[in-house]
Amino acid sequence: MDFLGTIINYILNLGAPVFVPFIMLIAGLIVRMKFKDGASAAITLGVAFVGMSMLIGFMVGAIGSAAQTMMERTGIELSIIDGGWTTMANVSWAWPYAFLMFPLQVGVNILMLVLKKTDTFNADLWNVWGKIFTAFIVVAVATPILGAVVALVLAFIIATLQIILELNSGDINQHRIEKLTGIPGVTCTHRMLFFSAIYYPFDLLLRKIPILNKPMDAATLRSKIGIFAENHVIGFLLGVIFGIIAGYDVAAILMLGVQAATALMLFPMISKLFMQALSPISEAISDYMNKRFAGRKLFVGLDWPFMGGSSEIWFTVIVAIPFTLIWAVILPGNKLLPFAGIINLALIVPAYILTKGNTLRMVILAIIGVPFFLFVGTQFAPIITDLGLTTKAIDIPANQLISNSSIDAPIFTYAFSFIWQCLQGYFVPLFFTIYWCVGYFFYARELRKEAMQDIAEKNNE
């Protein structure tokens, strides 16, 4: 068992830029893709992942430092350190049962494909740590209430539910994602999309405001305001504003403006690499499935970066930063200082898909969504810190708490991990569980209805 765990951990520790392309190459060869074509696509996909990671790291270094300076200027002290998603992943993999999650995810996916309960092949196996994270939170919360054995069983049940819902989310979001990205046969199976269920009731209200229900994506803005809607110009202006708020001198302000412009200009270029890599693989899989399963399409589930060419995403990411800092200061009970997670894509990507790229609604939803992330990050801090100290996965100073201000799918993870506390008379997690389930049901219904209408219109043409 230890040997199996060592092998699985070694493979997954290769990281997304190596592991995901490897999985895609294997998938391509299985569907009779030529090796040279599959290898070329896989390497291009790896390059795209590395490029996107470099750009995000670049943004965190430039914009994140300015955000940190803003907080320091306020004199506010928040006691919980934001370790970012990488810290959460390291802590998750230190959980003793972590290696079992990989075969569980693969097994559930295969079973659902065979039973025709999903049309999504989840190639985003590197993000299996998200299920591990949920499972160890369940164990930590449920063990004092229900006992260690029951808590462990419940942890794997909830993790299995998350695996199933990620596949279902991939299915229902695929049509809209394809329309937004132009990449056929690809979907997103990352749990961050679960946050759409929290946004959905708010977005229904926003749609009733006429000005918020008009097209407001990047292309529309360019047609209305010209150069001021270009990526590099938007980036420069936002960077300059951040520099001024942070109290930088003129040279530093202009440098931050150029750095932000660079990031926003390069993101769409990197995104094209995802399209270049994924199109031949998805087409090969689609052709293979059509030959063997008449009328059935198979979608490839991936992490969010292939959507990274959207100008709307990056504009909203930067605009959301000052509001994140404001919420951190004024939100009652918050003790988490946003820093490593200040570039919060889990806050923005669900809003992008939900609003179909309506930038103004995305910004409003992001402002509404920030408190949920800070609340959950604060709630998780003692558990994450305790596991980190127990496993020695990370170095944590004495009397210091650590968490993450951008936990993916924060309400889903909190609700289904803390729900057992209703047995002790604490019903907030139960409320959020019901809220999430209802929101997800109606959002899924809207997506299915939209897909059916588009297909019917296409058939009538």
PDB file of N, CA and C in Angstrom, residues 116-210:
ATOM      1  N   LYS A 116     -23.014   5.820 -18.760  1.00  0.00           N
ATOM      2  CA  LYS A 116     -23.553   6.963 -19.504  1.00  0.00           C
ATOM      3  C   LYS A 116     -24.179   8.011 -18.581  1.00  0.00           C
ATOM      4  N   LYS A 117     -23.581   8.180 -17.403  1.00  0.00           N
ATOM      5  CA  LYS A 117     -24.020   9.204 -16.470  1.00  0.00           C
ATOM      6  C   LYS A 117     -23.223  10.500 -16.637  1.00  0.00           C
ATOM      7  N   THR A 118     -22.208  10.457 -17.474  1.00  0.00           N
ATOM      8  CA  THR A 118     -21.441  11.648 -17.811  1.00  0.00           C
ATOM      9  C   THR A 118     -20.854  11.478 -19.203  1.00  0.00           C
ATOM     10  N   ASP A 119     -20.579  12.584 -19.847  1.00  0.00           N
ATOM     11  CA  ASP A 119     -19.896  12.569 -21.143  1.00  0.00           C
ATOM     12  C   ASP A 119     -18.529  13.240 -21.021  1.00  0.00           C
ATOM     13  N   THR A 120     -18.061  13.410 -19.785  1.00  0.00           N
ATOM     14  CA  THR A 120     -16.810  14.111 -19.537  1.00  0.00           C
ATOM     15  C   THR A 120     -15.719  13.165 -19.067  1.00  0.00           C
ATOM     16  N   PHE A 121     -14.593  13.200 -19.767  1.00  0.00           N
ATOM     17  CA  PHE A 121     -13.386  12.502 -19.324  1.00  0.00           C
ATOM     18  C   PHE A 121     -12.522  13.534 -18.612  1.00  0.00           C
ATOM     19  N   ASN A 122     -12.381  13.402 -17.308  1.00  0.00           N
ATOM     20  CA  ASN A 122     -11.675  14.401 -16.509  1.00  0.00           C
ATOM     21  C   ASN A 122     -10.168  14.176 -16.584  1.00  0.00           C
ATOM     22  N   ALA A 123      -9.508  14.973 -17.423  1.00  0.00           N
ATOM     23  CA  ALA A 123      -8.050  14.878 -17.534  1.00  0.00           C
ATOM     24  C   ALA A 123      -7.339  15.754 -16.506  1.00  0.00           C
ATOM     25  N   ASP A 124      -8.124  16.488 -15.721  1.00  0.00           N
ATOM     26  CA  ASP A 124      -7.552  17.385 -14.712  1.00  0.00           C
ATOM     27  C   ASP A 124      -7.259  16.600 -13.426  1.00  0.00           C
ATOM     28  N   LEU A 125      -6.529  15.503 -13.577  1.00  0.00           N
ATOM     29  CA  LEU A 125      -6.279  14.611 -12.441  1.00  0.00           C
ATOM     30  C   LEU A 125      -5.298  15.212 -11.444  1.00  0.00           C
ATOM     31  N   TRP A 126      -4.487  16.149 -11.889  1.00  0.00           N
ATOM     32  CA  TRP A 126      -3.537  16.764 -10.963  1.00  0.00           C
ATOM     33  C   TRP A 126      -4.278  17.482  -9.838  1.00  0.00           C
ATOM     34  N   ASN A 127      -5.458  18.018 -10.158  1.00  0.00           N
ATOM     35  CA  ASN A 127      -6.232  18.725  -9.141  1.00  0.00           C
ATOM     36  C   ASN A 127      -7.024  17.791  -8.243  1.00  0.00           C
ATOM     37  N   VAL A 128      -6.609  16.538  -8.185  1.00  0.00           N
ATOM     38  CA  VAL A 128      -7.218  15.598  -7.241  1.00  0.00           C
ATOM     39  C   VAL A 128      -7.018  16.078  -5.808  1.00  0.00           C
ATOM     40  N   TRP A 129      -6.042  16.947  -5.601  1.00  0.00           N
ATOM     41  CA  TRP A 129      -5.799  17.448  -4.244  1.00  0.00           C
ATOM     42  C   TRP A 129      -7.017  18.192  -3.688  1.00  0.00           C
ATOM     43  N   GLY A 130      -7.871  18.719  -4.576  1.00  0.00           N
ATOM     44  CA  GLY A 130      -9.073  19.408  -4.115  1.00  0.00           C
ATOM     45  C   GLY A 130     -10.017  18.476  -3.385  1.00  0.00           C
ATOM     46  N   LYS A 131     -10.099  17.226  -3.847  1.00  0.00           N
ATOM     47  CA  LYS A 131     -10.919  16.239  -3.150  1.00  0.00           C
ATOM     48  C   LYS A 131     -10.272  15.842  -1.825  1.00  0.00           C
ATOM     49  N   ILE A 132      -8.955  15.749  -1.828  1.00  0.00           N
ATOM     50  CA  ILE A 132      -8.232  15.430  -0.594  1.00  0.00           C
ATOM     51  C   ILE A 132      -8.463  16.536   0.436  1.00  0.00           C
ATOM     52  N   PHE A 133      -8.407  17.775  -0.010  1.00  0.00           N
ATOM     53  CA  PHE A 133      -8.613  18.917   0.877  1.00  0.00           C
ATOM     54  C   PHE A 133      -9.989  18.831   1.546  1.00  0.00           C
ATOM     55  N   THR A 134     -11.016  18.575   0.740  1.00  0.00           N
ATOM     56  CA  THR A 134     -12.368  18.446   1.292  1.00  0.00           C
ATOM     57  C   THR A 134     -12.435  17.297   2.288  1.00  0.00           C
ATOM     58  N   ALA A 135     -11.823  16.169   1.939  1.00  0.00           N
ATOM     59  CA  ALA A 135     -11.898  14.977   2.790  1.00  0.00           C
ATOM     60  C   ALA A 135     -11.251  15.205   4.151  1.00  0.00           C
ATOM     61  N   PHE A 136     -10.073  15.838   4.175  1.00  0.00           N
ATOM     62  CA  PHE A 136      -9.427  15.984   5.479  1.00  0.00           C
ATOM     63  C   PHE A 136     -10.123  17.045   6.331  1.00  0.00           C
ATOM     64  N   ILE A 137     -10.799  18.017   5.690  1.00  0.00           N
ATOM     65  CA  ILE A 137     -11.598  18.974   6.457  1.00  0.00           C
ATOM     66  C   ILE A 137     -12.789  18.248   7.104  1.00  0.00           C
ATOM     67  N   VAL A 138     -13.427  17.354   6.328  1.00  0.00           N
ATOM     68  CA  VAL A 138     -14.532  16.555   6.865  1.00  0.00           C
ATOM     69  C   VAL A 138     -14.071  15.755   8.078  1.00  0.00           C
ATOM     70  N   VAL A 139     -12.919  15.096   7.949  1.00  0.00           N
ATOM     71  CA  VAL A 139     -12.392  14.296   9.051  1.00  0.00           C
ATOM     72  C   VAL A 139     -12.148  15.168  10.283  1.00  0.00           C
ATOM     73  N   ALA A 140     -11.540  16.320  10.077  1.00  0.00           N
ATOM     74  CA  ALA A 140     -11.216  17.202  11.201  1.00  0.00           C
ATOM     75  C   ALA A 140     -12.466  17.679  11.928  1.00  0.00           C
ATOM     76  N   VAL A 141     -13.527  17.999  11.166  1.00  0.00           N
ATOM     77  CA  VAL A 141     -14.747  18.528  11.775  1.00  0.00           C
ATOM     78  C   VAL A 141     -15.606  17.416  12.362  1.00  0.00           C
ATOM     79  N   ALA A 142     -15.716  16.290  11.649  1.00  0.00           N
ATOM     80  CA  ALA A 142     -16.650  15.234  12.051  1.00  0.00           C
ATOM     81  C   ALA A 142     -16.114  14.308  13.128  1.00  0.00           C
ATOM     82  N   THR A 143     -14.802  14.156  13.236  1.00  0.00           N
ATOM     83  CA  THR A 143     -14.243  13.205  14.209  1.00  0.00           C
ATOM     84  C   THR A 143     -14.668  13.499  15.651  1.00  0.00           C
ATOM     85  N   PRO A 144     -14.582  14.740  16.145  1.00  0.00           N
ATOM     86  CA  PRO A 144     -15.015  14.988  17.520  1.00  0.00           C
ATOM     87  C   PRO A 144     -16.512  14.758  17.746  1.00  0.00           C
ATOM     88  N   ILE A 145     -17.290  14.806  16.666  1.00  0.00           N
ATOM     89  CA  ILE A 145     -18.749  14.679  16.775  1.00  0.00           C
ATOM     90  C   ILE A 145     -19.210  13.243  16.584  1.00  0.00           C
ATOM     91  N   LEU A 146     -18.631  12.556  15.593  1.00  0.00           N
ATOM     92  CA  LEU A 146     -19.129  11.236  15.191  1.00  0.00           C
ATOM     93  C   LEU A 146     -18.129  10.105  15.400  1.00  0.00           C
ATOM     94  N   GLY A 147     -16.885  10.441  15.730  1.00  0.00           N
ATOM     95  CA  GLY A 147     -15.871   9.410  15.896  1.00  0.00           C
ATOM     96  C   GLY A 147     -15.002   9.276  14.658  1.00  0.00           C
ATOM     97  N   ALA A 148     -13.795   8.724  14.844  1.00  0.00           N
ATOM     98  CA  ALA A 148     -12.798   8.689  13.776  1.00  0.00           C
ATOM     99  C   ALA A 148     -13.213   7.832  12.591  1.00  0.00           C
ATOM    100  N   VAL A 149     -13.766   6.640  12.849  1.00  0.00           N
ATOM    101  CA  VAL A 149     -14.102   5.710  11.765  1.00  0.00           C
ATOM    102  C   VAL A 149     -15.231   6.274  10.908  1.00  0.00           C
ATOM    103  N   VAL A 150     -16.291   6.729  11.562  1.00  0.00           N
ATOM    104  CA  VAL A 150     -17.427   7.301  10.824  1.00  0.00           C
ATOM    105  C   VAL A 150     -16.981   8.531  10.041  1.00  0.00           C
ATOM    106  N   ALA A 151     -16.157   9.361  10.661  1.00  0.00           N
ATOM    107  CA  ALA A 151     -15.679  10.573   9.989  1.00  0.00           C
ATOM    108  C   ALA A 151     -14.881  10.234   8.737  1.00  0.00           C
ATOM    109  N   LEU A 152     -14.044   9.202   8.803  1.00  0.00           N
ATOM    110  CA  LEU A 152     -13.240   8.812   7.643  1.00  0.00           C
ATOM    111  C   LEU A 152     -14.125   8.303   6.511  1.00  0.00           C
ATOM    112  N   VAL A 153     -15.130   7.511   6.847  1.00  0.00           N
ATOM    113  CA  VAL A 153     -16.066   7.013   5.835  1.00  0.00           C
ATOM    114  C   VAL A 153     -16.809   8.181   5.183  1.00  0.00           C
ATOM    115  N   LEU A 154     -17.280   9.108   6.019  1.00  0.00           N
ATOM    116  CA  LEU A 154     -17.989  10.270   5.488  1.00  0.00           C
ATOM    117  C   LEU A 154     -17.083  11.116   4.597  1.00  0.00           C
ATOM    118  N   ALA A 155     -15.802  11.190   4.958  1.00  0.00           N
ATOM    119  CA  ALA A 155     -14.848  11.971   4.164  1.00  0.00           C
ATOM    120  C   ALA A 155     -14.770  11.447   2.736  1.00  0.00           C
ATOM    121  N   PHE A 156     -14.710  10.136   2.578  1.00  0.00           N
ATOM    122  CA  PHE A 156     -14.621   9.564   1.232  1.00  0.00           C
ATOM    123  C   PHE A 156     -15.962   9.614   0.508  1.00  0.00           C
ATOM    124  N   ILE A 157     -17.062   9.593   1.246  1.00  0.00           N
ATOM    125  CA  ILE A 157     -18.374   9.751   0.617  1.00  0.00           C
ATOM    126  C   ILE A 157     -18.515  11.165   0.042  1.00  0.00           C
ATOM    127  N   ILE A 158     -18.127  12.169   0.834  1.00  0.00           N
ATOM    128  CA  ILE A 158     -18.212  13.556   0.361  1.00  0.00           C
ATOM    129  C   ILE A 158     -17.236  13.785  -0.788  1.00  0.00           C
ATOM    130  N   ALA A 159     -16.047  13.195  -0.703  1.00  0.00           N
ATOM    131  CA  ALA A 159     -15.076  13.325  -1.795  1.00  0.00           C
ATOM    132  C   ALA A 159     -15.625  12.706  -3.082  1.00  0.00           C
ATOM    133  N   THR A 160     -16.297  11.555  -2.950  1.00  0.00           N
ATOM    134  CA  THR A 160     -16.913  10.911  -4.119  1.00  0.00           C
ATOM    135  C   THR A 160     -18.005  11.795  -4.702  1.00  0.00           C
ATOM    136  N   LEU A 161     -18.796  12.391  -3.819  1.00  0.00           N
ATOM    137  CA  LEU A 161     -19.830  13.325  -4.278  1.00  0.00           C
ATOM    138  C   LEU A 161     -19.194  14.474  -5.049  1.00  0.00           C
ATOM    139  N   GLN A 162     -18.075  14.993  -4.562  1.00  0.00           N
ATOM    140  CA  GLN A 162     -17.394  16.090  -5.255  1.00  0.00           C
ATOM    141  C   GLN A 162     -16.897  15.647  -6.627  1.00  0.00           C
ATOM    142  N   ILE A 163     -16.372  14.437  -6.725  1.00  0.00           N
ATOM    143  CA  ILE A 163     -15.913  13.907  -8.014  1.00  0.00           C
ATOM    144  C   ILE A 163     -17.074  13.843  -9.006  1.00  0.00           C
ATOM    145  N   ILE A 164     -18.219  13.337  -8.537  1.00  0.00           N
ATOM    146  CA  ILE A 164     -19.402  13.210  -9.393  1.00  0.00           C
ATOM    147  C   ILE A 164     -19.896  14.583  -9.840  1.00  0.00           C
ATOM    148  N   LEU A 165     -19.924  15.522  -8.901  1.00  0.00           N
ATOM    149  CA  LEU A 165     -20.412  16.865  -9.223  1.00  0.00           C
ATOM    150  C   LEU A 165     -19.467  17.610 -10.158  1.00  0.00           C
ATOM    151  N   GLU A 166     -18.166  17.356 -10.046  1.00  0.00           N
ATOM    152  CA  GLU A 166     -17.217  17.969 -10.980  1.00  0.00           C
ATOM    153  C   GLU A 166     -17.482  17.480 -12.405  1.00  0.00           C
ATOM    154  N   LEU A 167     -17.783  16.192 -12.543  1.00  0.00           N
ATOM    155  CA  LEU A 167     -18.100  15.653 -13.864  1.00  0.00           C
ATOM    156  C   LEU A 167     -19.416  16.226 -14.378  1.00  0.00           C
ATOM    157  N   ASN A 168     -20.407  16.301 -13.484  1.00  0.00           N
ATOM    158  CA  ASN A 168     -21.690  16.872 -13.869  1.00  0.00           C
ATOM    159  C   ASN A 168     -21.540  18.338 -14.246  1.00  0.00           C
ATOM    160  N   SER A 169     -20.728  19.069 -13.479  1.00  0.00           N
ATOM    161  CA  SER A 169     -20.468  20.477 -13.787  1.00  0.00           C
ATOM    162  C   SER A 169     -19.788  20.618 -15.143  1.00  0.00           C
ATOM    163  N   GLY A 170     -18.876  19.701 -15.438  1.00  0.00           N
ATOM    164  CA  GLY A 170     -18.232  19.696 -16.742  1.00  0.00           C
ATOM    165  C   GLY A 170     -19.233  19.503 -17.867  1.00  0.00           C
ATOM    166  N   ASP A 171     -20.185  18.600 -17.652  1.00  0.00           N
ATOM    167  CA  ASP A 171     -21.217  18.329 -18.649  1.00  0.00           C
ATOM    168  C   ASP A 171     -22.088  19.561 -18.915  1.00  0.00           C
ATOM    169  N   ILE A 172     -22.608  20.140 -17.827  1.00  0.00           N
ATOM    170  CA  ILE A 172     -23.600  21.204 -18.001  1.00  0.00           C
ATOM    171  C   ILE A 172     -22.975  22.525 -18.441  1.00  0.00           C
ATOM    172  N   ASN A 173     -21.708  22.754 -18.106  1.00  0.00           N
ATOM    173  CA  ASN A 173     -21.051  24.007 -18.486  1.00  0.00           C
ATOM    174  C   ASN A 173     -20.401  23.948 -19.861  1.00  0.00           C
ATOM    175  N   GLN A 174     -20.265  22.749 -20.428  1.00  0.00           N
ATOM    176  CA  GLN A 174     -19.470  22.589 -21.645  1.00  0.00           C
ATOM    177  C   GLN A 174     -19.962  23.449 -22.805  1.00  0.00           C
ATOM    178  N   HIS A 175     -21.257  23.463 -23.022  1.00  0.00           N
ATOM    179  CA  HIS A 175     -21.804  24.191 -24.178  1.00  0.00           C
ATOM    180  C   HIS A 175     -21.488  25.683 -24.082  1.00  0.00           C
ATOM    181  N   ARG A 176     -21.701  26.258 -22.904  1.00  0.00           N
ATOM    182  CA  ARG A 176     -21.444  27.690 -22.740  1.00  0.00           C
ATOM    183  C   ARG A 176     -19.951  27.992 -22.809  1.00  0.00           C
ATOM    184  N   ILE A 177     -19.146  27.108 -22.229  1.00  0.00           N
ATOM    185  CA  ILE A 177     -17.690  27.304 -22.282  1.00  0.00           C
ATOM    186  C   ILE A 177     -17.196  27.252 -23.722  1.00  0.00           C
ATOM    187  N   GLU A 178     -17.743  26.333 -24.513  1.00  0.00           N
ATOM    188  CA  GLU A 178     -17.334  26.238 -25.912  1.00  0.00           C
ATOM    189  C   GLU A 178     -17.707  27.503 -26.676  1.00  0.00           C
ATOM    190  N   LYS A 179     -18.876  28.060 -26.376  1.00  0.00           N
ATOM    191  CA  LYS A 179     -19.280  29.306 -27.041  1.00  0.00           C
ATOM    192  C   LYS A 179     -18.365  30.462 -26.646  1.00  0.00           C
ATOM    193  N   LEU A 180     -17.935  30.479 -25.400  1.00  0.00           N
ATOM    194  CA  LEU A 180     -17.102  31.576 -24.920  1.00  0.00           C
ATOM    195  C   LEU A 180     -15.666  31.476 -25.420  1.00  0.00           C
ATOM    196  N   THR A 181     -15.129  30.249 -25.492  1.00  0.00           N
ATOM    197  CA  THR A 181     -13.718  30.066 -25.841  1.00  0.00           C
ATOM    198  C   THR A 181     -13.495  29.731 -27.300  1.00  0.00           C
ATOM    199  N   GLY A 182     -14.486  29.127 -27.937  1.00  0.00           N
ATOM    200  CA  GLY A 182     -14.317  28.686 -29.315  1.00  0.00           C
ATOM    201  C   GLY A 182     -13.559  27.380 -29.438  1.00  0.00           C
ATOM    202  N   ILE A 183     -13.270  26.708 -28.316  1.00  0.00           N
ATOM    203  CA  ILE A 183     -12.560  25.431 -28.344  1.00  0.00           C
ATOM    204  C   ILE A 183     -13.582  24.301 -28.246  1.00  0.00           C
ATOM    205  N   PRO A 184     -13.709  23.479 -29.278  1.00  0.00           N
ATOM    206  CA  PRO A 184     -14.721  22.415 -29.254  1.00  0.00           C
ATOM    207  C   PRO A 184     -14.281  21.223 -28.415  1.00  0.00           C
ATOM    208  N   GLY A 185     -15.254  20.542 -27.813  1.00  0.00           N
ATOM    209  CA  GLY A 185     -14.990  19.277 -27.140  1.00  0.00           C
ATOM    210  C   GLY A 185     -14.249  19.384 -25.823  1.00  0.00           C
ATOM    211  N   VAL A 186     -14.115  20.588 -25.288  1.00  0.00           N
ATOM    212  CA  VAL A 186     -13.377  20.792 -24.044  1.00  0.00           C
ATOM    213  C   VAL A 186     -14.295  21.446 -23.015  1.00  0.00           C
ATOM    214  N   THR A 187     -14.134  21.071 -21.760  1.00  0.00           N
ATOM    215  CA  THR A 187     -14.895  21.688 -20.688  1.00  0.00           C
ATOM    216  C   THR A 187     -13.995  21.863 -19.474  1.00  0.00           C
ATOM    217  N   CYS A 188     -14.539  22.450 -18.425  1.00  0.00           N
ATOM    218  CA  CYS A 188     -13.768  22.672 -17.198  1.00  0.00           C
ATOM    219  C   CYS A 188     -14.369  21.836 -16.071  1.00  0.00           C
ATOM    220  N   THR A 189     -13.547  21.021 -15.437  1.00  0.00           N
ATOM    221  CA  THR A 189     -14.010  20.169 -14.340  1.00  0.00           C
ATOM    222  C   THR A 189     -13.464  20.631 -12.998  1.00  0.00           C
ATOM    223  N   HIS A 190     -12.952  21.852 -12.962  1.00  0.00           N
ATOM    224  CA  HIS A 190     -12.418  22.365 -11.703  1.00  0.00           C
ATOM    225  C   HIS A 190     -13.566  22.733 -10.767  1.00  0.00           C
ATOM    226  N   ARG A 191     -13.390  22.451  -9.480  1.00  0.00           N
ATOM    227  CA  ARG A 191     -14.457  22.705  -8.519  1.00  0.00           C
ATOM    228  C   ARG A 191     -14.732  24.189  -8.322  1.00  0.00           C
ATOM    229  N   MET A 192     -13.879  25.066  -8.798  1.00  0.00           N
ATOM    230  CA  MET A 192     -14.152  26.490  -8.657  1.00  0.00           C
ATOM    231  C   MET A 192     -15.478  26.885  -9.298  1.00  0.00           C
ATOM    232  N   LEU A 193     -15.920  26.120 -10.315  1.00  0.00           N
ATOM    233  CA  LEU A 193     -17.174  26.448 -10.982  1.00  0.00           C
ATOM    234  C   LEU A 193     -18.381  26.224 -10.080  1.00  0.00           C
ATOM    235  N   PHE A 194     -18.188  25.501  -8.959  1.00  0.00           N
ATOM    236  CA  PHE A 194     -19.290  25.301  -8.016  1.00  0.00           C
ATOM    237  C   PHE A 194     -19.789  26.634  -7.448  1.00  0.00           C
ATOM    238  N   PHE A 195     -18.925  27.645  -7.452  1.00  0.00           N
ATOM    239  CA  PHE A 195     -19.308  28.920  -6.861  1.00  0.00           C
ATOM    240  C   PHE A 195     -20.379  29.632  -7.686  1.00  0.00           C
ATOM    241  N   SER A 196     -20.597  29.176  -8.917  1.00  0.00           N
ATOM    242  CA  SER A 196     -21.678  29.733  -9.737  1.00  0.00           C
ATOM    243  C   SER A 196     -23.028  29.566  -9.047  1.00  0.00           C
ATOM    244  N   ALA A 197     -23.175  28.493  -8.268  1.00  0.00           N
ATOM    245  CA  ALA A 197     -24.431  28.247  -7.554  1.00  0.00           C
ATOM    246  C   ALA A 197     -24.689  29.323  -6.507  1.00  0.00           C
ATOM    247  N   ILE A 198     -23.637  29.873  -5.933  1.00  0.00           N
ATOM    248  CA  ILE A 198     -23.771  30.958  -4.955  1.00  0.00           C
ATOM    249  C   ILE A 198     -24.085  32.266  -5.661  1.00  0.00           C
ATOM    250  N   TYR A 199     -23.447  32.497  -6.795  1.00  0.00           N
ATOM    251  CA  TYR A 199     -23.680  33.718  -7.564  1.00  0.00           C
ATOM    252  C   TYR A 199     -25.068  33.764  -8.205  1.00  0.00           C
ATOM    253  N   TYR A 200     -25.613  32.611  -8.563  1.00  0.00           N
ATOM    254  CA  TYR A 200     -26.775  32.550  -9.446  1.00  0.00           C
ATOM    255  C   TYR A 200     -27.963  33.399  -8.986  1.00  0.00           C
ATOM    256  N   PRO A 201     -28.409  33.297  -7.718  1.00  0.00           N
ATOM    257  CA  PRO A 201     -29.550  34.140  -7.303  1.00  0.00           C
ATOM    258  C   PRO A 201     -29.251  35.634  -7.423  1.00  0.00           C
ATOM    259  N   PHE A 202     -28.021  36.028  -7.115  1.00  0.00           N
ATOM    260  CA  PHE A 202     -27.645  37.437  -7.248  1.00  0.00           C
ATOM    261  C   PHE A 202     -27.676  37.871  -8.711  1.00  0.00           C
ATOM    262  N   ASP A 203     -27.199  36.993  -9.590  1.00  0.00           N
ATOM    263  CA  ASP A 203     -27.165  37.349 -11.007  1.00  0.00           C
ATOM    264  C   ASP A 203     -28.568  37.464 -11.587  1.00  0.00           C
ATOM    265  N   LEU A 204     -29.496  36.643 -11.104  1.00  0.00           N
ATOM    266  CA  LEU A 204     -30.883  36.754 -11.557  1.00  0.00           C
ATOM    267  C   LEU A 204     -31.440  38.145 -11.245  1.00  0.00           C
ATOM    268  N   LEU A 205     -31.071  38.688 -10.095  1.00  0.00           N
ATOM    269  CA  LEU A 205     -31.506  40.034  -9.729  1.00  0.00           C
ATOM    270  C   LEU A 205     -30.830  41.088 -10.614  1.00  0.00           C
ATOM    271  N   LEU A 206     -29.547  40.913 -10.862  1.00  0.00           N
ATOM    272  CA  LEU A 206     -28.812  41.872 -11.680  1.00  0.00           C
ATOM    273  C   LEU A 206     -29.342  41.917 -13.111  1.00  0.00           C
ATOM    274  N   ARG A 207     -29.810  40.787 -13.605  1.00  0.00           N
ATOM    275  CA  ARG A 207     -30.331  40.737 -14.971  1.00  0.00           C
ATOM    276  C   ARG A 207     -31.587  41.593 -15.144  1.00  0.00           C
ATOM    277  N   LYS A 208     -32.273  41.881 -14.052  1.00  0.00           N
ATOM    278  CA  LYS A 208     -33.503  42.675 -14.116  1.00  0.00           C
ATOM    279  C   LYS A 208     -33.210  44.170 -14.269  1.00  0.00           C
ATOM    280  N   ILE A 209     -31.937  44.557 -14.094  1.00  0.00           N
ATOM    281  CA  ILE A 209     -31.542  45.950 -14.284  1.00  0.00           C
ATOM    282  C   ILE A 209     -31.130  46.118 -15.749  1.00  0.00           C
ATOM    283  N   PRO A 210     -31.870  46.912 -16.512  1.00  0.00           N
ATOM    284  CA  PRO A 210     -31.654  46.979 -17.974  1.00  0.00           C
ATOM    285  C   PRO A 210     -30.206  47.205 -18.394  1.00  0.00           C
TER     286      PRO A 210
END
